[in-house]
PDB file of C-alpha atoms in Angstrom:
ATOM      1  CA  UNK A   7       3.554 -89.427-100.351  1.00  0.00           C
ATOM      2  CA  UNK A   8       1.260 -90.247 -97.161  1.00  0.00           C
ATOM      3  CA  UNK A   9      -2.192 -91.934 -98.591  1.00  0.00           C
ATOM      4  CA  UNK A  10      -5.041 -89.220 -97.669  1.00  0.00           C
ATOM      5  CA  UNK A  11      -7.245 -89.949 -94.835  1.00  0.00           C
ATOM      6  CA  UNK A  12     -10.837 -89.814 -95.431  1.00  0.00           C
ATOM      7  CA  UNK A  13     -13.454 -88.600 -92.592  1.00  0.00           C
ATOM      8  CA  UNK A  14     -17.300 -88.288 -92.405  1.00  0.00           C
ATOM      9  CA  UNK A  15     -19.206 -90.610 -94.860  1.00  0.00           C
ATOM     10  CA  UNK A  16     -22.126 -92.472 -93.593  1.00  0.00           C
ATOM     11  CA  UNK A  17     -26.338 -92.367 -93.742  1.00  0.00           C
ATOM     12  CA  UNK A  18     -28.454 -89.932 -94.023  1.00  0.00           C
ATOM     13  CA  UNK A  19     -31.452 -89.514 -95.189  1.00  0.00           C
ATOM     14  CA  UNK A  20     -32.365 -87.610 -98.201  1.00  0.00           C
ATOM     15  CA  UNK A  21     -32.095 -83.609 -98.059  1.00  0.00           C
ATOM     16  CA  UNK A  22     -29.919 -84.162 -95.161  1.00  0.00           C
ATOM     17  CA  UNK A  23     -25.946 -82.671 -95.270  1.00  0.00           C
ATOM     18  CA  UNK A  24     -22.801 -84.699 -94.437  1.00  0.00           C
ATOM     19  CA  UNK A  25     -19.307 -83.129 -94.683  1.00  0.00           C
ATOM     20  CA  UNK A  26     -16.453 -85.263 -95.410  1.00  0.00           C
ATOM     21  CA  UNK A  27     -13.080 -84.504 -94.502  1.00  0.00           C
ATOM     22  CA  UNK A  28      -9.426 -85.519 -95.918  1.00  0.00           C
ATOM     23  CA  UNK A  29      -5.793 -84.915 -94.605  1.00  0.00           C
ATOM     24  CA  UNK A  30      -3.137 -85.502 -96.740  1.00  0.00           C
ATOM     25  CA  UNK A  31       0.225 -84.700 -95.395  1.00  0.00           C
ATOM     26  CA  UNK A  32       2.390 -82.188 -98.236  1.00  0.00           C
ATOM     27  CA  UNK A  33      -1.400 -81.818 -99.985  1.00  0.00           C
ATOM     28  CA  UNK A  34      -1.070 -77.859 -99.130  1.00  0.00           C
ATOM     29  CA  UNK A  35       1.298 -76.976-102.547  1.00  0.00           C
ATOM     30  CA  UNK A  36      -1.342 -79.187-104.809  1.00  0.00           C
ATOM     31  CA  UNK A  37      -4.795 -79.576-105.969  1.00  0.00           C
ATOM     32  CA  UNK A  38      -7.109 -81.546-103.919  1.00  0.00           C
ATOM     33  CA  UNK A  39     -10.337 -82.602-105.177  1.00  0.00           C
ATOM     34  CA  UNK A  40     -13.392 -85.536-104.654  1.00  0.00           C
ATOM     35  CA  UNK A  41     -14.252 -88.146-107.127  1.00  0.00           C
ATOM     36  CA  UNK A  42     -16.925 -91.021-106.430  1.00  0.00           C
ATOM     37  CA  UNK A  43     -18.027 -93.931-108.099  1.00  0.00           C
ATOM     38  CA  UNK A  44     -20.540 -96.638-107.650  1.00  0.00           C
ATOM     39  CA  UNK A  45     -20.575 -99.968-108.727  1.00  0.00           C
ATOM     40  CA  UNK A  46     -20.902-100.702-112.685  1.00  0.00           C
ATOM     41  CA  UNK A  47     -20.399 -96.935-113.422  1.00  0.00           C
ATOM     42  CA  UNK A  48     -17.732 -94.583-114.388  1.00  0.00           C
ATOM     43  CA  UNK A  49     -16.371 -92.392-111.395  1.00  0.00           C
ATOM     44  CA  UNK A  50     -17.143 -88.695-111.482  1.00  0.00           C
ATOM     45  CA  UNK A  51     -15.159 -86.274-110.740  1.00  0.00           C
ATOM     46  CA  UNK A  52     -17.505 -84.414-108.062  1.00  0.00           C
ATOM     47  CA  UNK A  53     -15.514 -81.193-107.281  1.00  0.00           C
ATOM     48  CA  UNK A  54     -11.560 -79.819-106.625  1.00  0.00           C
ATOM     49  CA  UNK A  55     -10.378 -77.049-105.601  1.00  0.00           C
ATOM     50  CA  UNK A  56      -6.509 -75.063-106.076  1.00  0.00           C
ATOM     51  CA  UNK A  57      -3.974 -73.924-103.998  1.00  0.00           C
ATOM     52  CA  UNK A  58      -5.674 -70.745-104.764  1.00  0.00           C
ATOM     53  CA  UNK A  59      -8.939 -71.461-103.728  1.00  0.00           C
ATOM     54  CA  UNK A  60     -10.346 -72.143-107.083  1.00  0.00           C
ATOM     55  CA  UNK A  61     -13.413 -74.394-106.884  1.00  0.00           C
ATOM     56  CA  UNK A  62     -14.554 -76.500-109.708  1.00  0.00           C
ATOM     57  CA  UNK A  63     -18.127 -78.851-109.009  1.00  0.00           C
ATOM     58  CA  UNK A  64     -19.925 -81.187-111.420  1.00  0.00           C
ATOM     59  CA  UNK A  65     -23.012 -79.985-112.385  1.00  0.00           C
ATOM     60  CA  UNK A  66     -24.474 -82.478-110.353  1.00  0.00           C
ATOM     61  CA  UNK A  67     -23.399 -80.996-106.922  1.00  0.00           C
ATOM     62  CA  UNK A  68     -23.392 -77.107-107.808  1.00  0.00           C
ATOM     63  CA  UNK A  69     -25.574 -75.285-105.850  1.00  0.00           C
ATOM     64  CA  UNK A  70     -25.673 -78.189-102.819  1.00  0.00           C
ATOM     65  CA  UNK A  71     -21.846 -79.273-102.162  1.00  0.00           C
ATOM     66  CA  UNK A  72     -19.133 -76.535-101.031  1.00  0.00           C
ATOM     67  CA  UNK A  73     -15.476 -77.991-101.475  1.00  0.00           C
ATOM     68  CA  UNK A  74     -12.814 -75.932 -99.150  1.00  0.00           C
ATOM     69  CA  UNK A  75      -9.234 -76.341 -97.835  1.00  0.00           C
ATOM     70  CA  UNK A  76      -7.456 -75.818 -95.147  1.00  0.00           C
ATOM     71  CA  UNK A  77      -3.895 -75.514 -96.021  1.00  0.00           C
ATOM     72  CA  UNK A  78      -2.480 -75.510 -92.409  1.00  0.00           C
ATOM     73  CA  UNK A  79      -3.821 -78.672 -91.641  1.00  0.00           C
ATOM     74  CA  UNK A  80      -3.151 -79.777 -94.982  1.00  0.00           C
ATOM     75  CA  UNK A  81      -6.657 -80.865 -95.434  1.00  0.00           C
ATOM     76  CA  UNK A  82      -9.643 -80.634 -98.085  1.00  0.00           C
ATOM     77  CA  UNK A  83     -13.634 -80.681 -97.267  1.00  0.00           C
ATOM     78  CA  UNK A  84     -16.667 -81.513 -98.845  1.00  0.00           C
ATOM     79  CA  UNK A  85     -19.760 -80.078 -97.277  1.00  0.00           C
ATOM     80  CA  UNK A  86     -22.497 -82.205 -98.851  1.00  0.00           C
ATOM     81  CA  UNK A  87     -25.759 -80.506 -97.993  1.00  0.00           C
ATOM     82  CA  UNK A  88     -29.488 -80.811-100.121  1.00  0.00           C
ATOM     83  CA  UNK A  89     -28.567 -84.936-100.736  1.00  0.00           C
ATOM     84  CA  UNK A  90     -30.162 -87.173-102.858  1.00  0.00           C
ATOM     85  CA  UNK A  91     -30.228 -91.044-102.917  1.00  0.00           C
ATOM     86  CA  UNK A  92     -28.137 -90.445-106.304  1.00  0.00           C
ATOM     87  CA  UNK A  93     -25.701 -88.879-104.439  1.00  0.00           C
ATOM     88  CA  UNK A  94     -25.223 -92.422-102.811  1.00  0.00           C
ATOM     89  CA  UNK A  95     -21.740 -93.381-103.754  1.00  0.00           C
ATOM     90  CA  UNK A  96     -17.731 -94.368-102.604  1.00  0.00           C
ATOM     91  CA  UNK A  97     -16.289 -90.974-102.000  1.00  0.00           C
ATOM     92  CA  UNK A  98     -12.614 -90.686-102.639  1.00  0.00           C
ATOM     93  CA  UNK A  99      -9.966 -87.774-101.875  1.00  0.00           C
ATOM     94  CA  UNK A 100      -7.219 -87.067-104.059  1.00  0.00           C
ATOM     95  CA  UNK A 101      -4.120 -84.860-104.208  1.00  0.00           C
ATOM     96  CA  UNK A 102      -1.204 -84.846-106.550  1.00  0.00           C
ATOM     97  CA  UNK A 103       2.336 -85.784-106.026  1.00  0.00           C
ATOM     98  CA  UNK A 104       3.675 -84.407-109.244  1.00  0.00           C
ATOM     99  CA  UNK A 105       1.964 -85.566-111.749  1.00  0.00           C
ATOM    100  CA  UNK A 106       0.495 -88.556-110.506  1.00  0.00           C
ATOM    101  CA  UNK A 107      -2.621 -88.813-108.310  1.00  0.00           C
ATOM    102  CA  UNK A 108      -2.905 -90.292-104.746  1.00  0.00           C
ATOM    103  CA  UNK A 109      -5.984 -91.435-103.971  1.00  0.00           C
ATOM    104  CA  UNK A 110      -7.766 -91.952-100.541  1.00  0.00           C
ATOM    105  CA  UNK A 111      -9.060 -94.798 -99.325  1.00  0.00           C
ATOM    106  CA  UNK A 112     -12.891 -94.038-100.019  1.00  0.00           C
ATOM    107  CA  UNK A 113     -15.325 -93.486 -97.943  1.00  0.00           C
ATOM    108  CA  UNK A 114     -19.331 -94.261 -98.215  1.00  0.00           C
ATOM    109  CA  UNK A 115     -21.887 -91.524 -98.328  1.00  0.00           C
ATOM    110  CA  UNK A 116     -25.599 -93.474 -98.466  1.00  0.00           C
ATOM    111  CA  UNK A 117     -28.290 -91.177 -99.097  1.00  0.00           C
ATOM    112  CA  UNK A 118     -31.985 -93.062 -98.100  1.00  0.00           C
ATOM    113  CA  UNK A 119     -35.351 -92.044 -99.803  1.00  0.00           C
TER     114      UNK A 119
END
């Protein structure tokens, strides 16, 4: 439907916490999630999360990012918190509509030694 709306990347220096946001009108009946990806690698899925409330986080993030919805507003977050300069990546929301995936825009999360 509606392309999801990203929120909240930027700089931070490492061990600091960002939390993105992302609104995606008729998101509330599907899975939301966060990939990212960086230039010359594969993306990674980083975390999603069910209509339920079921989380699910790379074992990259667990322990340090907290995914969570809000489905009144129709919106996913991803509290980033503990980061790393390996963290540094394109952060992109997704939904479903169906079966297919709609994807956010992206948004940059730069993590500084």
């Amino acid at each position: 439907q509606v392309q999801p709306v990203e929120s909240g990347g930027g700089w931070v220096q490492a061990g600091g916490s960002l939390r993105l946001s992302c609104a995606a009108s008729g998101s509330s009946r599907n899975v939301m999630g966060w990939y990212r990806a960086t230039p010359g690698k594969q993306r990674e899925l980083v975390a999603f999360i069910d209509t339920g409330g079921s989380t699910t986080y790379a074992d990259s993030v667990k322990g340090r990012f907290t995914i969570s919805r809000d489905n009144a507003k129709n919106t996913v977050y991803l509290q980033m918190n503990s980061l790393k300069p390996e963290d540094t990546a394109v952060y992109y929301c997704y939904t479903f509509g169906g079966v297919f995936k709609i994807w956010g825009q992206g948004t940059q999360v730069t993590v500084s030694s």
